[in-house]
CSV table of C-alpha atoms in Angstrom, one decimal:
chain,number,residue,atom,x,y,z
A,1,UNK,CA,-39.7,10.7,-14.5
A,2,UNK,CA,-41.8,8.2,-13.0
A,3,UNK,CA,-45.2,6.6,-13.9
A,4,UNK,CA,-47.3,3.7,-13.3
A,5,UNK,CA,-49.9,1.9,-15.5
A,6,UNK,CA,-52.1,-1.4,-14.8
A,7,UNK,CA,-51.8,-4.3,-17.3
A,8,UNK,CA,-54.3,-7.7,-16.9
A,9,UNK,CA,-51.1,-9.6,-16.3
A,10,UNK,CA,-50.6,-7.8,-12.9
A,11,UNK,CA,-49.4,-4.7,-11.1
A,12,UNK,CA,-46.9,-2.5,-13.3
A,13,UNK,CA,-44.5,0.1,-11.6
A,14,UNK,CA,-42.1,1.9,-13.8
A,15,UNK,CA,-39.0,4.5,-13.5
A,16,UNK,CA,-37.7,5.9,-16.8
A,17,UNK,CA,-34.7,8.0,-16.4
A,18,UNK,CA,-33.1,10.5,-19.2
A,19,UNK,CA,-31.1,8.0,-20.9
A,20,UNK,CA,-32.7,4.7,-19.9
A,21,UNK,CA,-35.4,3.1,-18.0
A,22,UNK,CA,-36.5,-0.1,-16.0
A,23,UNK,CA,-40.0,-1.4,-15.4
A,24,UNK,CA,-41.0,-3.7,-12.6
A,25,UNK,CA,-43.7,-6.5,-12.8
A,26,UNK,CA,-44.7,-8.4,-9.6
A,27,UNK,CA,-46.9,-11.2,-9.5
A,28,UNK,CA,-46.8,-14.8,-6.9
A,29,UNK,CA,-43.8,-13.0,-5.0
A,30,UNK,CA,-41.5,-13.3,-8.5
A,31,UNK,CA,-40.3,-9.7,-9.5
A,32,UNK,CA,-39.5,-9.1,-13.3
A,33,UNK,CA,-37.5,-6.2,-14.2
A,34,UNK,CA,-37.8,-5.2,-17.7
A,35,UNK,CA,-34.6,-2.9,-18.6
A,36,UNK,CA,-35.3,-0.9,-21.7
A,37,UNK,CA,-33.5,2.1,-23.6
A,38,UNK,CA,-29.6,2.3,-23.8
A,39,UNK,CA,-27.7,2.1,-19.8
A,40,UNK,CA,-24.7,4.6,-20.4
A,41,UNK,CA,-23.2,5.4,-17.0
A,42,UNK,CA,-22.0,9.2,-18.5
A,43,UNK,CA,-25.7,9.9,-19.5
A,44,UNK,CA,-26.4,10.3,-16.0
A,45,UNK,CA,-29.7,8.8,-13.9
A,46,UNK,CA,-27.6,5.5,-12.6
A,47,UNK,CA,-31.4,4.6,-10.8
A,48,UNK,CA,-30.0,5.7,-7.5
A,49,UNK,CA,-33.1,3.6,-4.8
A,50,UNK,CA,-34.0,0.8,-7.1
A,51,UNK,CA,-33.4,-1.4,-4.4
A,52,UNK,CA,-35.9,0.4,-1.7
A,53,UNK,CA,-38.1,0.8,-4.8
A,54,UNK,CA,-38.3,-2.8,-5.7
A,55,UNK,CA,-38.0,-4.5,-2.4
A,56,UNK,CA,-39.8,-2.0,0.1
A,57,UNK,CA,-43.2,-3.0,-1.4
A,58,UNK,CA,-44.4,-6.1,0.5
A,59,UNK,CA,-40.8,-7.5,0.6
A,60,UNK,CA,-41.9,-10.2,2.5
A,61,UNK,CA,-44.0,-11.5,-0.4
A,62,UNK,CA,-40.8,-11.5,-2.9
A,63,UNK,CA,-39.2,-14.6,-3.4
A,64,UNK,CA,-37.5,-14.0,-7.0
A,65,UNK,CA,-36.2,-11.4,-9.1
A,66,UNK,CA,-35.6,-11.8,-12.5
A,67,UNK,CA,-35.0,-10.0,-15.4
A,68,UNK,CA,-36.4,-9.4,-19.3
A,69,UNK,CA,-33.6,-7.0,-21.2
A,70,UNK,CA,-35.6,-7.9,-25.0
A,71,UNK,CA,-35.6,-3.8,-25.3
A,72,UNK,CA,-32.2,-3.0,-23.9
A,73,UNK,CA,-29.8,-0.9,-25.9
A,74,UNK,CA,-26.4,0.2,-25.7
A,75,UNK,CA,-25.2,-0.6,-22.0
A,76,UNK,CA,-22.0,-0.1,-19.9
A,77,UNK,CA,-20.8,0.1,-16.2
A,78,UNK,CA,-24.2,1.9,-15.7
A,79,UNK,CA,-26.2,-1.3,-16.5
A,80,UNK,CA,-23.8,-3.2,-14.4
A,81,UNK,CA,-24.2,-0.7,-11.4
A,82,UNK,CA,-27.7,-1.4,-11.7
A,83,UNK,CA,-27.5,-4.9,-11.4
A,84,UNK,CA,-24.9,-5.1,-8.6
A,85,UNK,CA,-27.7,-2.8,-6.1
A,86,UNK,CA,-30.3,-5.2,-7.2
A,87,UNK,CA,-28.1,-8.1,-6.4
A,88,UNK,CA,-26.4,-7.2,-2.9
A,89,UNK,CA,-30.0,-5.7,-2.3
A,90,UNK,CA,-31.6,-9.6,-3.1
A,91,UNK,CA,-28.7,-11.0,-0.8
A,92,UNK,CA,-29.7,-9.0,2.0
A,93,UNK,CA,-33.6,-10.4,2.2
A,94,UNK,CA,-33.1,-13.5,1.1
A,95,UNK,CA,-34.4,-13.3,-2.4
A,96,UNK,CA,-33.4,-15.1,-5.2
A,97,UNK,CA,-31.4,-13.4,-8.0
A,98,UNK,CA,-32.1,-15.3,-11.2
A,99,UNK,CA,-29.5,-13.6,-13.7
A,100,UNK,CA,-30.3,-16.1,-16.7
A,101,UNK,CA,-31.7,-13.7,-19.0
A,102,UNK,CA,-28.7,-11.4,-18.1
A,103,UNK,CA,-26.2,-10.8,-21.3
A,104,UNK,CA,-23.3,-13.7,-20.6
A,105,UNK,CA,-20.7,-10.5,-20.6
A,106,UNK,CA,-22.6,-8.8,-17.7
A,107,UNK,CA,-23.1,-12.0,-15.5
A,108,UNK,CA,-19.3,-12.2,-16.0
A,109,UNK,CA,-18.7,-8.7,-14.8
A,110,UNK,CA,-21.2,-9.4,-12.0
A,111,UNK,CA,-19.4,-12.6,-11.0
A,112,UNK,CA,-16.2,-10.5,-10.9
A,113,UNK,CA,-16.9,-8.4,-8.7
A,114,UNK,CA,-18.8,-10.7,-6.8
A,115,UNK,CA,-15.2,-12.6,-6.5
A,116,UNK,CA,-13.6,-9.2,-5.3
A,117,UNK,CA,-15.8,-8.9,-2.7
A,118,UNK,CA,-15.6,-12.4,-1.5
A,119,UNK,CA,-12.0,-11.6,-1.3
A,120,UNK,CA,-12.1,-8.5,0.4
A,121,UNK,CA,-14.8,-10.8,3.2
A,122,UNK,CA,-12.6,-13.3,3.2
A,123,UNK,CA,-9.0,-11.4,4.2
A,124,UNK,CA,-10.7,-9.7,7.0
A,125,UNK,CA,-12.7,-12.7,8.5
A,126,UNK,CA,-11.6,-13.4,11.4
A,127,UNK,CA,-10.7,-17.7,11.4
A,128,UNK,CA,-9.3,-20.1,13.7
A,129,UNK,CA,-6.3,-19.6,14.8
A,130,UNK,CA,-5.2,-23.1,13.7
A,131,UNK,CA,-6.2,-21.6,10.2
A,132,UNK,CA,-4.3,-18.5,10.5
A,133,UNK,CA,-1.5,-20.2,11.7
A,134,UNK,CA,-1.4,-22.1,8.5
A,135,UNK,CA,-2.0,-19.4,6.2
A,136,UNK,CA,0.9,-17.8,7.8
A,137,UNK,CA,3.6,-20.8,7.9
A,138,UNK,CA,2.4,-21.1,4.1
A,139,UNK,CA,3.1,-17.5,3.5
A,140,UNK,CA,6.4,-18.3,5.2
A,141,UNK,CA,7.6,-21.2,3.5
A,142,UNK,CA,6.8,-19.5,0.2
A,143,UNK,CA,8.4,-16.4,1.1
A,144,UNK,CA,11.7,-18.5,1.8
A,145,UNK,CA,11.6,-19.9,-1.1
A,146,UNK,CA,11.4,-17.3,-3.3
A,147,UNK,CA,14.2,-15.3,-0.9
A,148,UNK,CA,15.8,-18.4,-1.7
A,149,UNK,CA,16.1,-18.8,-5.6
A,150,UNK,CA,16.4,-15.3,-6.2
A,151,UNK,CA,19.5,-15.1,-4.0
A,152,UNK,CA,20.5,-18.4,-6.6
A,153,UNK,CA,20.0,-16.1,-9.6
A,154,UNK,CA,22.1,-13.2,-8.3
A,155,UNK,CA,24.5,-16.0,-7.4
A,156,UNK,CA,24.7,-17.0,-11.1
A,157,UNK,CA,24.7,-14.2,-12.1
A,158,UNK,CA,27.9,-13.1,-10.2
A,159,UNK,CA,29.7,-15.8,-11.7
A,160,UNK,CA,28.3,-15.0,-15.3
A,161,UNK,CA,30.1,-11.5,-14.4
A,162,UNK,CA,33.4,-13.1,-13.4
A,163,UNK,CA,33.4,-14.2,-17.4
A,164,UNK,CA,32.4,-10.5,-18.5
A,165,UNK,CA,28.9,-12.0,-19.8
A,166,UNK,CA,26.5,-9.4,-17.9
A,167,UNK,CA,24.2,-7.7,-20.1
A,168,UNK,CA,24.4,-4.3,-17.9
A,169,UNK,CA,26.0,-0.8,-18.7
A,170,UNK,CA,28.6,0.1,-17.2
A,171,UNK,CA,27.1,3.8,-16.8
A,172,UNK,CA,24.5,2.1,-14.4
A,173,UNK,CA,27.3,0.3,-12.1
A,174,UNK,CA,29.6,4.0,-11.8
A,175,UNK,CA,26.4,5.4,-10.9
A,176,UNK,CA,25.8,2.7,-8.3
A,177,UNK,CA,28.8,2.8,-6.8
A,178,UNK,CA,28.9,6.2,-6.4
A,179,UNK,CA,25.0,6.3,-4.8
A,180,UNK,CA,26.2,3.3,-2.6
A,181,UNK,CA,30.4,5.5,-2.1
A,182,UNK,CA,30.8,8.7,-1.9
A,183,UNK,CA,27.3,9.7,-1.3
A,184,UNK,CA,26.9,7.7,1.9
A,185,UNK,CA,30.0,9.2,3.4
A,186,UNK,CA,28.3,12.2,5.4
A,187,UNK,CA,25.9,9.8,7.4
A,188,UNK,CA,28.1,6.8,7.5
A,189,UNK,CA,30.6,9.3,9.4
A,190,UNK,CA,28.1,11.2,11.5
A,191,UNK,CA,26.7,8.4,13.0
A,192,UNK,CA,30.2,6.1,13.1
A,193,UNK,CA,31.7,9.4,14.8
A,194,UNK,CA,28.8,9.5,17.7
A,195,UNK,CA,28.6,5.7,18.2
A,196,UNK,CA,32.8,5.7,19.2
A,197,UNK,CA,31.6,8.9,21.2
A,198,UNK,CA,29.0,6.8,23.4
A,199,UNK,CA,31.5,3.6,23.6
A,200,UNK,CA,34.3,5.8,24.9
A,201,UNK,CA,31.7,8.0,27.5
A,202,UNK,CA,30.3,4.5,28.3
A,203,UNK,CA,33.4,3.2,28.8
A,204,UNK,CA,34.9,6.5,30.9
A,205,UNK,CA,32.3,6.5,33.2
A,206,UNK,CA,32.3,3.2,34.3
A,207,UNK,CA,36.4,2.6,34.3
A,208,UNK,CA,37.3,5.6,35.7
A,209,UNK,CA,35.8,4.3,39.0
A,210,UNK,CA,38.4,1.9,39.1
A,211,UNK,CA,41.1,3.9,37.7
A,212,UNK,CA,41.6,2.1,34.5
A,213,UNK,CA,41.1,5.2,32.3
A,214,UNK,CA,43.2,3.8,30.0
A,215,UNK,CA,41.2,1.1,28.8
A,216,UNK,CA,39.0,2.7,27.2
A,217,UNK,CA,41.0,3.2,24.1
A,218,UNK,CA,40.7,-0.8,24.4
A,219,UNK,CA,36.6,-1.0,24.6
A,220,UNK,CA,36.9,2.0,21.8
A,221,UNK,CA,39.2,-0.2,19.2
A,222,UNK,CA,37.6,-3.5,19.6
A,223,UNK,CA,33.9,-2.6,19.9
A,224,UNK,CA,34.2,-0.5,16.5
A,225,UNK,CA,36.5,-2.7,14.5
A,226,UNK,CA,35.2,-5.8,15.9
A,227,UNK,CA,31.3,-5.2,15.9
A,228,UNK,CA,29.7,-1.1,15.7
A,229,UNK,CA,31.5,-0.6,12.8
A,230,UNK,CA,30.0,-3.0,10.2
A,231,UNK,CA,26.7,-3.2,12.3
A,232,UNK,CA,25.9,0.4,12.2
A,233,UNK,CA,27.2,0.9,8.4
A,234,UNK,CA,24.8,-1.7,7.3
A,235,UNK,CA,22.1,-0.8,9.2
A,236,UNK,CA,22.5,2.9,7.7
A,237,UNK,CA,23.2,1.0,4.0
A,238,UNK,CA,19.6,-0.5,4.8
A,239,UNK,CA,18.0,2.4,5.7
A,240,UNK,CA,19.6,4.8,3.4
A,241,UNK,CA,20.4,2.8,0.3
A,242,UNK,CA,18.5,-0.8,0.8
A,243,UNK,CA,14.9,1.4,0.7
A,244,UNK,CA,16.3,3.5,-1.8
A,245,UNK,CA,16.8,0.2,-4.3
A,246,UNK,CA,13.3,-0.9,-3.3
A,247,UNK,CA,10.9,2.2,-4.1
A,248,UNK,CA,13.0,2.6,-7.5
A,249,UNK,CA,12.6,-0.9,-8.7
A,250,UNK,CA,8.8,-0.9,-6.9
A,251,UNK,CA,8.5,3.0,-9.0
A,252,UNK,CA,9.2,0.8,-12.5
A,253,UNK,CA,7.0,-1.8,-11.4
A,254,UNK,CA,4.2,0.3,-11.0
A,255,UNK,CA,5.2,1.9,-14.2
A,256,UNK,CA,5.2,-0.9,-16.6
A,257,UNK,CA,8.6,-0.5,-17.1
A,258,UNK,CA,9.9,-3.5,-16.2
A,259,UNK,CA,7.8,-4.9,-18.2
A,260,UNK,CA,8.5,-3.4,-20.9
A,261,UNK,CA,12.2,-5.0,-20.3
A,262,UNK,CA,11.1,-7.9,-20.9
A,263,UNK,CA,9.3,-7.6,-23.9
A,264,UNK,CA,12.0,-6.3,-25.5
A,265,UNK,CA,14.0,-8.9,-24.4
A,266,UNK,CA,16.6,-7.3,-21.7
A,267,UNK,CA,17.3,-9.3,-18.3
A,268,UNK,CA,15.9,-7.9,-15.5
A,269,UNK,CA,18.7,-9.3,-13.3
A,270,UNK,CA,21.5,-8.0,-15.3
A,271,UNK,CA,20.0,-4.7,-15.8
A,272,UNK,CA,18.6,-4.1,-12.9
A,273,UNK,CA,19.8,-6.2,-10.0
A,274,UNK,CA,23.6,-6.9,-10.1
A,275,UNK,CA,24.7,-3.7,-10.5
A,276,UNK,CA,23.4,-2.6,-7.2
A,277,UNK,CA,24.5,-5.9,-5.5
A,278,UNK,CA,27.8,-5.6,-7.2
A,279,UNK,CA,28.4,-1.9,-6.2
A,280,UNK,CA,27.0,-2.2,-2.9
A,281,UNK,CA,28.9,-5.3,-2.0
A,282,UNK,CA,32.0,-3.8,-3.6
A,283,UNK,CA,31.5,-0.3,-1.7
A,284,UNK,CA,30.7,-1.8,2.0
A,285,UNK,CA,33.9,-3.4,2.6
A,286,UNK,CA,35.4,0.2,2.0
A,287,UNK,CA,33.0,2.3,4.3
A,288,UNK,CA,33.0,-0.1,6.7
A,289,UNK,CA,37.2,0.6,6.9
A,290,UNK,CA,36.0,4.3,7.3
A,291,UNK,CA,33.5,3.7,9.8
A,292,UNK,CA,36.3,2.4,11.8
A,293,UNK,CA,38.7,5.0,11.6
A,294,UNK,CA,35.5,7.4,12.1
A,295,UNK,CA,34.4,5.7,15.1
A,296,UNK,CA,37.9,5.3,16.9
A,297,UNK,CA,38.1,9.4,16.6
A,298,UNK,CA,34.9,9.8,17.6
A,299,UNK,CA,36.5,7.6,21.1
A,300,UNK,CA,39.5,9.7,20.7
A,301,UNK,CA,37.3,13.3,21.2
A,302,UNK,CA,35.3,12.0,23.6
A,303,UNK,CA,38.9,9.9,26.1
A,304,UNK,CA,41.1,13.1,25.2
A,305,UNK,CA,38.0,15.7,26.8
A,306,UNK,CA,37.1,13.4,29.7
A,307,UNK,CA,40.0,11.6,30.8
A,308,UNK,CA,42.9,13.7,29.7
A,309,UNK,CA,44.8,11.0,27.5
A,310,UNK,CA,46.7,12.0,25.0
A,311,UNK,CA,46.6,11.1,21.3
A,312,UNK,CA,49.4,8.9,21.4
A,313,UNK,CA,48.6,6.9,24.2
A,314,UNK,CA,45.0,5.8,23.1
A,315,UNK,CA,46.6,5.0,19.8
A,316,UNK,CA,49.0,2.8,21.1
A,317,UNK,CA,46.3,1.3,23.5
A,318,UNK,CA,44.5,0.6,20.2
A,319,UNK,CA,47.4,-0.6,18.7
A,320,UNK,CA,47.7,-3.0,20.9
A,321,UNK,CA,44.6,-4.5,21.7
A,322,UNK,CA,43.4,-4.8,18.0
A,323,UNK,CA,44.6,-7.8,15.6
A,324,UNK,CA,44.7,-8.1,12.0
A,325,UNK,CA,42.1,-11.2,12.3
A,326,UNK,CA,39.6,-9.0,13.8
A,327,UNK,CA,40.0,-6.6,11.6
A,328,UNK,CA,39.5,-9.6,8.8
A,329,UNK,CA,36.0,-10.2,11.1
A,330,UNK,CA,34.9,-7.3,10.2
A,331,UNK,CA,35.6,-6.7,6.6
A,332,UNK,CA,34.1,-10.2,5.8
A,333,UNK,CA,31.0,-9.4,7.6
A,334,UNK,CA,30.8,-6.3,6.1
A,335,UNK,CA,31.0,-7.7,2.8
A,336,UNK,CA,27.7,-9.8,3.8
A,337,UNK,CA,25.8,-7.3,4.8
A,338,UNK,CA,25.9,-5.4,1.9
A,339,UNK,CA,25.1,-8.3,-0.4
A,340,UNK,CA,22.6,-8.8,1.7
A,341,UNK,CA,20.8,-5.3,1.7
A,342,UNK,CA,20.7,-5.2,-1.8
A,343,UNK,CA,19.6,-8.4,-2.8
A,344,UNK,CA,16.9,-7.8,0.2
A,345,UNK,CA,16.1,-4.0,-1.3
A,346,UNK,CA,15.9,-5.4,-4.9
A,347,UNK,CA,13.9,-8.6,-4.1
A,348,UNK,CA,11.2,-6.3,-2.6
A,349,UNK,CA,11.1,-4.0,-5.3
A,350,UNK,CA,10.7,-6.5,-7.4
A,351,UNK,CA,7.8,-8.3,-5.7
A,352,UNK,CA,6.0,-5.0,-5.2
A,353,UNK,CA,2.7,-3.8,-6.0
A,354,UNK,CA,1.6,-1.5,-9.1
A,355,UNK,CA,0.3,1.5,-6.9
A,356,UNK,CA,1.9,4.7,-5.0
A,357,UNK,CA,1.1,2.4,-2.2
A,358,UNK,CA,2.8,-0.5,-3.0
A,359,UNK,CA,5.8,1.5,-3.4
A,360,UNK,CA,5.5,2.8,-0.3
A,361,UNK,CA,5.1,-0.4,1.5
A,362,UNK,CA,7.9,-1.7,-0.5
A,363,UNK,CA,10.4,0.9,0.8
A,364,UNK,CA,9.1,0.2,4.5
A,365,UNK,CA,9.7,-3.6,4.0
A,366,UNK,CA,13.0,-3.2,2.6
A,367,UNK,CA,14.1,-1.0,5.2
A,368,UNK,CA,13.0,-3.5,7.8
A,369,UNK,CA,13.9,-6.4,6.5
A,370,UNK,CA,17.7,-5.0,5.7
A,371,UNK,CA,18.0,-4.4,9.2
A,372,UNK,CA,16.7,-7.1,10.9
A,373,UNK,CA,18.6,-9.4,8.7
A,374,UNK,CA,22.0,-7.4,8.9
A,375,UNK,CA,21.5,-7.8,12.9
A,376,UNK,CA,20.2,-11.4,12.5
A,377,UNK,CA,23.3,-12.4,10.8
A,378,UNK,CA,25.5,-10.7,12.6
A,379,UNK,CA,24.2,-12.4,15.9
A,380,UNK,CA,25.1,-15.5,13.7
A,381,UNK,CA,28.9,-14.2,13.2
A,382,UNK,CA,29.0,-14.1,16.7
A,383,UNK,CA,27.8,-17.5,17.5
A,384,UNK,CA,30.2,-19.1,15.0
A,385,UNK,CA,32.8,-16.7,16.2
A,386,UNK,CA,32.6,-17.8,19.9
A,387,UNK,CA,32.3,-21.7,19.1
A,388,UNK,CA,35.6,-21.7,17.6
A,389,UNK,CA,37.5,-19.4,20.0
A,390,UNK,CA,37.7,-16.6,17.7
């Protein structure tokens, strides 16, 4: 319901709503808004146009908006919607918003959100690039760092379990190890089994021409043992188990549930973290030693049906060129890339976010980042591996 009545003081304009009501007083370009009744967002009529109300009417003229709340009520979020259109409306003409007579818990609610959407401005603004570039080596640096002591705490923490001193169940390392064993076994051979199957037809092709069939049980047997083998496993690791680690940690994040760990008192690292590093670290090693045998007979299917070698010859060929040391190469590396997937998955998850988004994101970053970093250092095991002859 609206009305208007005249007062000797000036113009009165009113607007009184079901459950609460504002009246507007203009005089010398200063607006006063006198808020009256209680302002319960659930009752309904939130004043929905107060801006184009107040301002629309010789807006040039206004210079001031203030308020006088002597015959407010009960208020909520309603009172503070209120407010907030009369504020970004002020903003937008230039008027001044004087919130003195406000209640001190609503400016603070107003200066909140105010904050928020300063943040929001601020995050999409478009800087220097001198400015983003220092935002970004900051982010960097702090990123590292973190990376950094958390991979000191599992550190610790491995030694602690040397002594027997973890504070996790053992229920939650079997059921690790057999998420990060058994389970993995189907995709770790499917895709070890095709990669030997594209060295060998790589291989086939291009040394048939020459007649050196033969060597292809060679490029087979080094390629896997030396490199696909532990590359592919712990880039499937990251995809498979790495993300997997991430979105369950990120899942009790967003749940409170770690949270609640700590209240009660429990270590998050030794409940949570080191049995997935241990398992995964422990269980790598092992399917990386499957992966090779999975690889070289995925080489054997495709050099027996091409080239018409038999069985015993490629594995003699393989016996030959292969050494102990490089299969040592490999089982060391593999080891690194597991510790490193899930202390990557678990760092994430424990950075992440409290929303199904976050979680989301989590898993992606996880994901990523275990595969970049199990190529990354695997192009540093090759560096080190050529500079001393290996």
């Amino acid at each position: 319901m609206k009305h208007r009545h005249a007062q000797a003081s000036g113009n009165i304009q009113a607007r009184i709503d079901r459950a609460h009501g504002w009246t507007l007083h203009r005089e010398n370009g200063q607006v006063v808004v006198v808020i009256s009744g209680d302002w319960i967002a659930r009752a309904g009529g939130m004043s929905v146009g107060a801006v184009d109300h107040i301002f629309d009417h010789d807006a040039d003229k206004v210079e001031k908006i203030s308020f006088d709340i002597t015959g407010t009520g009960r208020w909520d979020s309603g009172l503070i919607a209120f407010l907030w259109e009369l504020r970004s409306g002020a903003a937008v003409r230039g008027v001044v918003f004087d919130d003195a007579a406000l209640p001190a818990s609503a400016r603070r609610l107003l200066a909140l959100a105010t904050a928020e959407e300063t943040s929001v401005t601020v995050s999409s603004d478009h800087s220097s690039l001198s400015r983003q570039l220092g935002r970004w080596a900051i982010g960097l640096g702090t990123t590292l760092f973190g990376a950094t002591e958390f991979f000191g705490d599992v550190l610790l923490g491995s030694m602690v379990g040397l002594r027997g001193q973890l504070k996790m169940r053992a229920v939650d390392l079997r059921d690790c190890v057999l998420d990060a064993g058994s389970l993995a076994l189907p995709i770790v051979t499917i895709v070890n089994f095709l990669v030997g199957g594209i060295l060998a037809f790589v291989g086939a092709v291009q040394l048939s021409r020459f007649g050196a069939e033969i060597f292809v049980a060679n490029l087979v047997g080094i390629a896997v043992v030396r490199e696909m083998a532990a590359v592919m496993t712990g880039i499937v690791m990251a995809g498979r188990t790495g993300g997997a680690y991430a979105a369950h940690i990120a899942t009790m994040q967003s749940n409170e549930e770690i949270d609640a760990l700590k209240v009660i008192g429990i270590p998050v690292r030794d409940y949570l973290v080191m049995p997935r590093v241990l398992a995964l670290t422990a269980m790598m090693p092992l399917l990386y030693l499957y992966g090779c045998a999975i690889g070289i007979l995925g080489g054997l299917t495709v050099a027996v049906g091409m080239l018409d070698l038999t069985p015993t010859a490629f594995f003699e060929q393989i016996r030959l060129a292969i050494s102990g040391s490089q299969f040592l190469f490999g089982f060391g590396k593999s080891i690194v890339f597991g510790a490193l997937v899930a202390i990557v998955g678990c760092r994430i998850g424990l950075q992440a976010g409290r929303s199904a988004a976050d979680v989301g994101r989590a898993a992606t970053s996880a994901v990523v980042v275990g595969i970049v970093g199990v190529i990354a250092v695997d192009a540093v095991f090759a560096i080190c591996a050529n500079a001393v002859g290996f």
